[in-house]
CSV table of C-alpha atoms in Angstrom, one decimal:
chain,number,residue,atom,x,y,z
A,18,ASP,CA,119.4,-65.2,23.0
A,19,VAL,CA,120.6,-68.8,22.1
A,20,CYS,CA,122.1,-70.5,19.0
A,21,TRP,CA,120.0,-71.8,17.1
A,22,VAL,CA,122.5,-74.7,16.6
A,23,CYS,CA,122.7,-76.3,19.9
A,24,LEU,CA,120.3,-73.9,21.6
A,25,ASP,CA,123.0,-72.5,24.5
A,26,GLY,CA,123.0,-69.4,25.4
A,27,PRO,CA,126.7,-67.3,24.8
A,28,SER,CA,129.5,-67.6,27.2
A,29,ALA,CA,132.9,-65.5,27.4
A,30,ASP,CA,134.9,-68.2,25.5
A,31,LYS,CA,131.6,-68.9,23.0
A,32,PRO,CA,129.9,-65.5,22.3
A,33,LEU,CA,126.5,-65.6,19.6
A,34,ILE,CA,127.5,-64.0,16.7
A,35,ARG,CA,125.0,-63.2,13.8
A,36,PRO,CA,127.3,-64.6,10.5
A,37,CYS,CA,124.6,-63.4,8.2
A,38,LYS,CA,121.9,-61.2,7.4
A,39,CYS,CA,119.1,-62.9,9.5
A,40,PRO,CA,117.7,-62.2,13.0
A,41,ARG,CA,119.3,-65.3,14.5
A,42,PHE,CA,122.3,-65.9,16.7
A,43,CYS,CA,124.5,-68.8,17.1
A,44,HIS,CA,128.4,-69.8,18.3
A,45,SER,CA,131.0,-69.5,15.5
A,46,VAL,CA,132.3,-73.0,16.4
A,47,CYS,CA,128.2,-74.6,16.1
A,48,ILE,CA,127.4,-73.0,12.4
A,49,ALA,CA,131.2,-73.5,11.3
A,50,ARG,CA,130.4,-77.7,12.7
A,51,TRP,CA,127.3,-77.1,10.5
A,52,GLN,CA,129.2,-76.3,7.6
A,53,LEU,CA,131.5,-79.0,8.3
A,54,GLN,CA,129.0,-82.0,8.2
A,55,SER,CA,126.8,-79.8,5.0
A,56,ALA,CA,130.3,-80.2,3.0
A,57,GLY,CA,129.0,-81.3,-0.6
A,58,SER,CA,125.8,-83.0,1.0
A,59,ARG,CA,123.9,-81.1,-1.9
A,60,GLN,CA,124.1,-82.1,-5.5
A,61,ALA,CA,123.1,-78.5,-7.2
A,62,ASN,CA,125.2,-76.6,-5.7
A,63,GLN,CA,128.2,-78.1,-4.1
A,64,THR,CA,130.0,-75.1,-2.4
A,65,GLU,CA,126.3,-74.3,-0.7
A,66,GLU,CA,127.4,-74.7,3.0
A,67,MET,CA,129.0,-71.3,2.3
A,68,PHE,CA,125.8,-69.5,2.3
A,69,CYS,CA,123.0,-69.1,4.2
A,70,ASP,CA,119.5,-70.8,3.2
A,71,PHE,CA,117.3,-68.2,4.0
A,72,CYS,CA,119.2,-64.5,3.0
A,73,SER,CA,121.9,-65.8,0.6
A,74,ALA,CA,124.5,-64.2,2.5
A,75,LYS,CA,128.0,-65.5,2.6
A,76,LEU,CA,128.9,-67.1,5.8
A,77,PRO,CA,132.2,-66.9,7.4
A,78,ASP,CA,135.2,-69.8,6.4
A,79,TRP,CA,134.2,-72.6,9.0
A,80,LYS,CA,137.9,-73.2,8.9
A,81,HIS,CA,139.0,-70.7,11.0
A,82,ALA,CA,136.8,-71.3,13.9
A,83,LEU,CA,137.3,-75.6,13.8
A,84,THR,CA,140.9,-75.2,13.2
A,85,PRO,CA,143.1,-75.9,16.0
A,86,PRO,CA,146.9,-74.2,16.5
A,87,CYS,CA,148.8,-77.1,15.3
A,88,GLY,CA,146.7,-77.7,12.4
A,89,SER,CA,146.6,-73.4,11.0
A,90,GLN,CA,150.0,-74.6,9.0
A,91,ALA,CA,148.1,-77.0,7.1
A,92,PRO,CA,149.6,-78.5,4.9
A,93,VAL,CA,152.8,-79.7,6.5
A,94,SER,CA,155.2,-78.6,4.1
A,95,ASP,CA,155.2,-78.1,0.5
A,96,ARG,CA,156.6,-81.9,0.1
A,97,THR,CA,154.4,-83.1,3.3
A,98,TRP,CA,151.0,-83.9,2.0
A,99,ALA,CA,147.3,-84.9,4.5
A,100,VAL,CA,146.7,-88.9,3.3
A,101,MET,CA,143.5,-90.8,3.0
A,102,ASN,CA,143.2,-94.1,3.7
A,103,VAL,CA,140.5,-95.5,0.9
A,104,ASN,CA,139.2,-99.0,2.5
A,105,PHE,CA,138.1,-101.5,-1.0
A,106,GLY,CA,137.4,-105.4,-0.7
A,107,GLY,CA,138.7,-105.7,2.6
A,108,ARG,CA,142.1,-103.7,2.6
A,109,THR,CA,143.7,-100.3,3.2
A,110,TYR,CA,145.1,-97.9,0.6
A,111,SER,CA,147.0,-94.8,0.9
A,112,PHE,CA,147.4,-91.9,-1.2
A,113,GLU,CA,148.3,-88.7,-0.9
A,114,VAL,CA,146.2,-85.5,-1.3
A,115,GLN,CA,145.8,-81.6,-2.0
A,116,PRO,CA,143.1,-79.6,-1.9
A,117,GLY,CA,140.5,-78.2,-5.1
A,118,PRO,CA,140.1,-79.8,-8.2
A,119,GLU,CA,143.1,-80.8,-9.2
A,120,GLY,CA,143.5,-82.8,-6.0
A,121,TYR,CA,140.5,-84.0,-6.7
A,122,ARG,CA,140.9,-85.1,-10.4
A,123,ARG,CA,144.3,-86.8,-9.0
A,124,PHE,CA,142.9,-88.7,-6.3
A,125,THR,CA,140.3,-90.3,-8.7
A,126,SER,CA,142.3,-90.9,-10.6
A,127,ALA,CA,144.8,-92.6,-8.3
A,128,ILE,CA,141.8,-94.6,-7.0
A,129,ARG,CA,140.5,-95.9,-10.8
A,130,ALA,CA,144.3,-96.6,-11.2
A,131,ALA,CA,145.0,-98.3,-8.0
A,132,PHE,CA,141.8,-100.7,-8.1
A,133,ALA,CA,141.9,-100.5,-12.3
A,134,LEU,CA,138.8,-99.0,-12.6
A,135,PRO,CA,137.5,-97.7,-16.1
A,136,ASP,CA,138.1,-94.0,-16.5
A,137,ASP,CA,134.0,-93.6,-16.9
A,138,SER,CA,133.1,-95.2,-13.4
A,139,GLU,CA,131.3,-93.5,-11.3
A,140,LEU,CA,132.6,-93.5,-7.3
A,141,ASN,CA,130.3,-93.4,-4.3
A,142,ILE,CA,132.7,-91.2,-2.2
A,143,THR,CA,132.5,-91.4,1.4
A,144,PHE,CA,134.7,-89.7,4.2
A,145,THR,CA,135.2,-90.3,7.5
A,146,CYS,CA,137.6,-88.2,9.2
A,147,ASP,CA,138.2,-86.3,12.6
A,148,GLU,CA,136.8,-82.9,13.6
A,149,PRO,CA,139.6,-80.7,13.4
A,150,ASN,CA,138.9,-78.8,17.2
A,151,THR,CA,137.3,-81.9,18.8
A,152,GLY,CA,138.5,-85.4,17.2
A,153,SER,CA,134.6,-86.1,16.9
A,154,LEU,CA,134.1,-89.1,14.3
A,155,LEU,CA,132.5,-87.2,10.5
A,156,THR,CA,131.0,-88.7,7.7
A,157,LEU,CA,131.1,-86.6,4.5
A,158,GLN,CA,129.6,-87.4,1.6
A,159,GLY,CA,129.9,-87.2,-1.5
A,160,ALA,CA,132.4,-85.4,-4.3
A,161,GLY,CA,131.3,-82.0,-2.9
A,162,ALA,CA,133.2,-83.1,1.0
A,163,TYR,CA,136.6,-83.7,-0.7
A,164,ASP,CA,137.7,-80.2,0.3
A,165,ALA,CA,136.7,-80.6,3.5
A,166,ALA,CA,138.1,-84.2,3.7
A,167,VAL,CA,141.3,-83.3,2.8
A,168,HIS,CA,141.7,-79.8,5.1
A,169,CYS,CA,140.8,-82.4,8.4
A,170,ALA,CA,143.0,-84.8,7.2
A,171,SER,CA,145.5,-81.8,7.0
A,172,VAL,CA,145.0,-81.0,10.6
A,173,SER,CA,145.6,-84.9,11.6
A,174,ALA,CA,148.9,-84.9,9.7
A,175,ALA,CA,149.8,-81.7,11.3
A,176,ARG,CA,149.2,-82.8,14.7
A,177,ARG,CA,151.7,-85.6,14.2
């Protein structure tokens, strides 16, 4: 058997798992990275990366497989949250962020206020962040990727 994501076989530190009802196997880190990269990429169902495309079974939470020990307590404390930098007009602005719908509402409200954008303006958001486990650069698209980007930023904050 081989991992359907990376096509490598099992090893002592990377056993193959069956994350759903399908007959395919994968490494937990490989399926987790696929889920992270898929976060928010589907317009119809923004949480679709949580379910198998074929059997519709719930997939494991990717955060467990991709979060190194330093990031397991993210956010760092009740008063210290992750920070996202926003590039606009050739300048970089920093915003504290929190996960969830209310965190996203606050984030977009802060952006609109900082840049004097109308409340009804549509924001085209692209998040660039470090993958929590390897630090490799990821690009996440759309509002549905917000929570994944906040998690990545929280892990980065915990490392500092």
